[in-house]
Amino acid sequence: FNNATNIQNIISRVTGGSVSNIDGLIKALGNANLFLLNPAGIIFGPNAQLNIGGSFLGSTANSFIFDNGFEFSATNPEAPPLLTINIPIGLRFRDKPGSITTQSANLEVPSGNSLTLVGGNVSLDKGKLTAPGGRIELGGLSVVGEVGLNENGSLNFPNNVDNVARADVSVTNGTSIDVRAGVEALLQSMLVI
């Protein structure tokens, strides 16, 4: 992203129904947080890297929701354009959210920031997620619903978990999750090791 260095948040969406295969560098200038939305799915290949100054959120939700009632949708890009200086307060999921997969990827955010992956099933196969002094959150939702985004970067799943079908989060083949004196690493679903 060739953004101005004073930009605080970059909110992006992928439309068209194809999975994002990321096998290279995602870069943003300055200390911007990066929000990436693709309902069809996201795959981080073995060469995937983040070079951003802030937090990263990757999601296969259908849209970001904002406190002013606006939605920034990847599945309905014909909706009126959204111009806002707010950050998203939630993720809205429709039928069958896509998966997020890491394939030996080493994803890292700068010290004190968050690395969040929330979608349908989330599968980490080898590789490493790092947020030194920050937080890592992984979550999955398998049905229509909303997941809140708190100001500190944490996920807020609905309180009534009996009625919420969460998807699987799997961590396999020696995947490492490292917050080095960070706030926490949370898995908001079933953990399979």
Coordinates of C-alpha atoms in Angstrom, one line a residue:
F1 CA 0.0 0.0 0.0
N2 CA 1.4 3.3 -1.0
N3 CA -0.3 5.3 1.7
A4 CA 0.6 8.6 3.3
T5 CA 2.6 7.9 6.5
N6 CA 0.0 9.8 8.7
I7 CA -2.7 7.3 7.7
Q8 CA -3.8 5.3 10.8
N9 CA -6.0 2.6 9.3
I10 CA -6.2 0.9 5.9
I11 CA -9.4 -0.9 5.3
S12 CA -9.4 -3.2 2.3
R13 CA -11.7 -5.7 0.7
V14 CA -11.4 -8.3 -2.1
T15 CA -14.5 -8.7 -4.3
G16 CA -15.2 -11.2 -7.0
G17 CA -15.4 -14.5 -5.2
S18 CA -11.8 -15.7 -5.6
V19 CA -9.5 -16.8 -2.7
S20 CA -6.6 -14.5 -2.0
N21 CA -3.3 -16.5 -2.3
I22 CA -0.7 -14.3 -0.6
D23 CA 2.8 -15.6 -1.1
G24 CA 4.8 -12.5 -0.8
L25 CA 5.1 -9.2 1.0
I26 CA 2.2 -7.1 2.2
K27 CA 3.6 -3.6 3.0
A28 CA 2.1 -0.4 4.3
L29 CA 3.9 2.8 5.1
G30 CA 4.1 4.4 8.5
N31 CA 2.3 2.9 11.5
A32 CA -1.0 2.1 9.8
N33 CA -3.2 -0.8 11.0
L34 CA -4.2 -3.0 8.1
F35 CA -7.7 -4.7 7.8
L36 CA -8.1 -7.2 5.0
L37 CA -11.4 -8.7 4.1
N38 CA -12.1 -11.6 1.6
P39 CA -15.2 -13.7 2.2
A40 CA -13.9 -16.4 -0.3
G41 CA -10.9 -17.2 1.8
I42 CA -7.3 -16.2 2.5
I43 CA -4.2 -18.4 2.0
F44 CA -0.9 -17.3 3.3
G45 CA 1.8 -19.2 1.5
P46 CA 5.3 -20.0 2.7
N47 CA 6.7 -16.7 1.5
A48 CA 4.0 -14.5 3.0
Q49 CA 5.3 -11.7 5.2
L50 CA 3.9 -8.5 6.8
N51 CA 5.8 -5.3 6.7
I52 CA 3.4 -2.9 8.4
G53 CA 3.8 -0.5 11.3
G54 CA 0.6 -1.4 13.1
S55 CA -1.8 -4.3 13.8
F56 CA -3.1 -6.7 11.1
L57 CA -6.6 -8.2 10.9
G58 CA -7.4 -10.8 8.2
S59 CA -10.9 -12.0 7.9
T60 CA -13.3 -13.9 5.7
A61 CA -16.3 -12.1 7.0
N62 CA -18.6 -10.5 4.4
S63 CA -18.4 -7.0 5.7
F64 CA -17.0 -4.6 8.3
I65 CA -19.5 -2.8 10.4
F66 CA -19.1 0.6 11.9
D67 CA -20.6 2.4 14.8
N68 CA -22.5 4.8 12.5
G69 CA -24.4 1.9 11.0
F70 CA -22.5 1.7 7.8
E71 CA -21.2 -1.5 6.3
F72 CA -18.2 -1.9 4.0
S73 CA -19.1 -5.1 2.1
A74 CA -17.0 -7.4 0.0
T75 CA -20.1 -9.3 -1.3
N76 CA -22.2 -6.3 -2.1
P77 CA -19.7 -3.9 -3.5
E78 CA -22.6 -2.1 -5.4
A79 CA -23.7 -0.7 -2.0
P80 CA -23.2 3.1 -1.6
P81 CA -19.5 3.9 -1.1
L82 CA -18.4 4.2 2.5
L83 CA -16.3 7.2 3.5
T84 CA -15.5 7.3 7.1
I85 CA -12.7 8.0 9.5
N86 CA -13.9 5.4 12.0
I87 CA -12.4 2.0 12.5
P88 CA -14.6 -1.1 12.3
I89 CA -16.4 -2.2 15.4
G90 CA -17.3 -5.6 14.1
L91 CA -17.4 -8.3 11.4
R92 CA -20.6 -9.5 9.8
F93 CA -20.6 -13.1 8.5
R94 CA -23.1 -14.5 6.0
D95 CA -23.5 -18.1 4.9
K96 CA -20.5 -20.4 4.8
P97 CA -17.5 -18.1 5.5
G98 CA -14.3 -19.0 3.7
S99 CA -11.3 -20.5 5.5
I100 CA -8.0 -18.8 6.4
T101 CA -4.9 -21.0 6.0
T102 CA -1.3 -20.4 6.7
Q103 CA 1.2 -22.7 4.9
S104 CA 4.5 -22.4 6.6
A105 CA 4.0 -18.6 6.7
N106 CA 5.9 -16.5 9.2
L107 CA 3.6 -13.5 10.0
E108 CA 4.8 -10.9 12.4
V109 CA 3.5 -7.5 13.6
P110 CA 5.6 -4.8 15.4
S111 CA 5.9 -4.7 19.2
G112 CA 2.7 -4.0 21.1
N113 CA 0.4 -4.6 18.1
S114 CA -2.2 -7.3 17.4
L115 CA -2.3 -10.1 14.8
T116 CA -5.8 -11.3 14.3
L117 CA -7.2 -14.0 11.9
V118 CA -11.0 -14.6 12.0
G119 CA -13.0 -16.4 9.4
G120 CA -14.6 -19.7 8.8
N121 CA -12.2 -22.5 9.7
V122 CA -8.7 -21.2 10.6
S123 CA -5.8 -23.6 9.9
L124 CA -2.2 -22.9 10.8
D125 CA 0.1 -25.5 9.3
K126 CA 3.8 -25.0 10.3
G127 CA 5.1 -21.4 10.3
K128 CA 4.9 -18.9 13.0
L129 CA 2.7 -16.0 14.2
T130 CA 4.5 -13.3 16.2
A131 CA 3.2 -10.2 18.1
P132 CA 6.0 -9.3 20.6
G133 CA 4.4 -7.5 23.6
G134 CA 1.0 -7.6 21.8
R135 CA -1.8 -10.1 21.2
I136 CA -2.6 -12.8 18.7
E137 CA -6.3 -13.8 18.3
L138 CA -7.6 -16.6 16.1
G139 CA -11.3 -17.2 15.8
G140 CA -13.8 -19.0 13.6
L141 CA -17.5 -18.6 13.0
S142 CA -19.3 -21.2 10.8
V143 CA -22.8 -19.5 10.5
V144 CA -24.4 -16.2 10.0
G145 CA -23.5 -13.8 12.8
E146 CA -21.3 -11.0 14.0
V147 CA -18.1 -10.8 15.9
G148 CA -17.2 -7.6 17.7
L149 CA -13.9 -5.8 17.4
N150 CA -12.9 -4.2 20.7
E151 CA -10.7 -1.0 20.8
N152 CA -7.7 -3.0 22.1
G153 CA -7.9 -5.3 19.0
S154 CA -9.5 -8.2 20.7
L155 CA -12.4 -10.2 19.3
N156 CA -15.8 -10.2 21.0
F157 CA -17.9 -13.3 20.2
P158 CA -21.6 -13.2 21.1
N159 CA -22.1 -14.0 24.8
N160 CA -24.6 -16.7 24.3
V161 CA -22.2 -19.4 23.0
D162 CA -24.8 -22.1 23.0
N163 CA -26.4 -20.5 19.9
V164 CA -23.2 -19.6 18.1
A165 CA -21.7 -22.2 15.8
R166 CA -18.0 -21.5 15.9
A167 CA -15.7 -23.0 13.3
D168 CA -12.5 -24.9 13.9
V169 CA -9.2 -23.4 14.7
S170 CA -6.4 -25.9 14.1
V171 CA -2.7 -25.5 14.9
T172 CA -0.7 -28.3 13.5
N173 CA 2.8 -29.5 12.4
G174 CA 4.9 -27.4 14.8
T175 CA 3.2 -24.1 14.3
S176 CA 4.5 -21.5 16.8
I177 CA 2.5 -18.7 18.3
D178 CA 4.7 -16.2 20.1
V179 CA 3.6 -13.0 22.0
R180 CA 6.8 -12.7 24.0
A181 CA 5.6 -10.9 27.2
G182 CA 2.5 -9.8 25.3
V183 CA -1.0 -9.5 26.5
E184 CA -2.3 -12.9 25.4
A185 CA -2.8 -15.4 22.6
L186 CA -6.5 -16.4 22.4
L187 CA -8.1 -19.1 20.3
Q188 CA -11.8 -18.4 20.1
S189 CA -12.8 -21.9 19.0
M190 CA -11.9 -25.5 19.2
L191 CA -8.1 -26.1 19.3
V192 CA -6.7 -29.1 17.5
I193 CA -3.0 -29.9 18.0

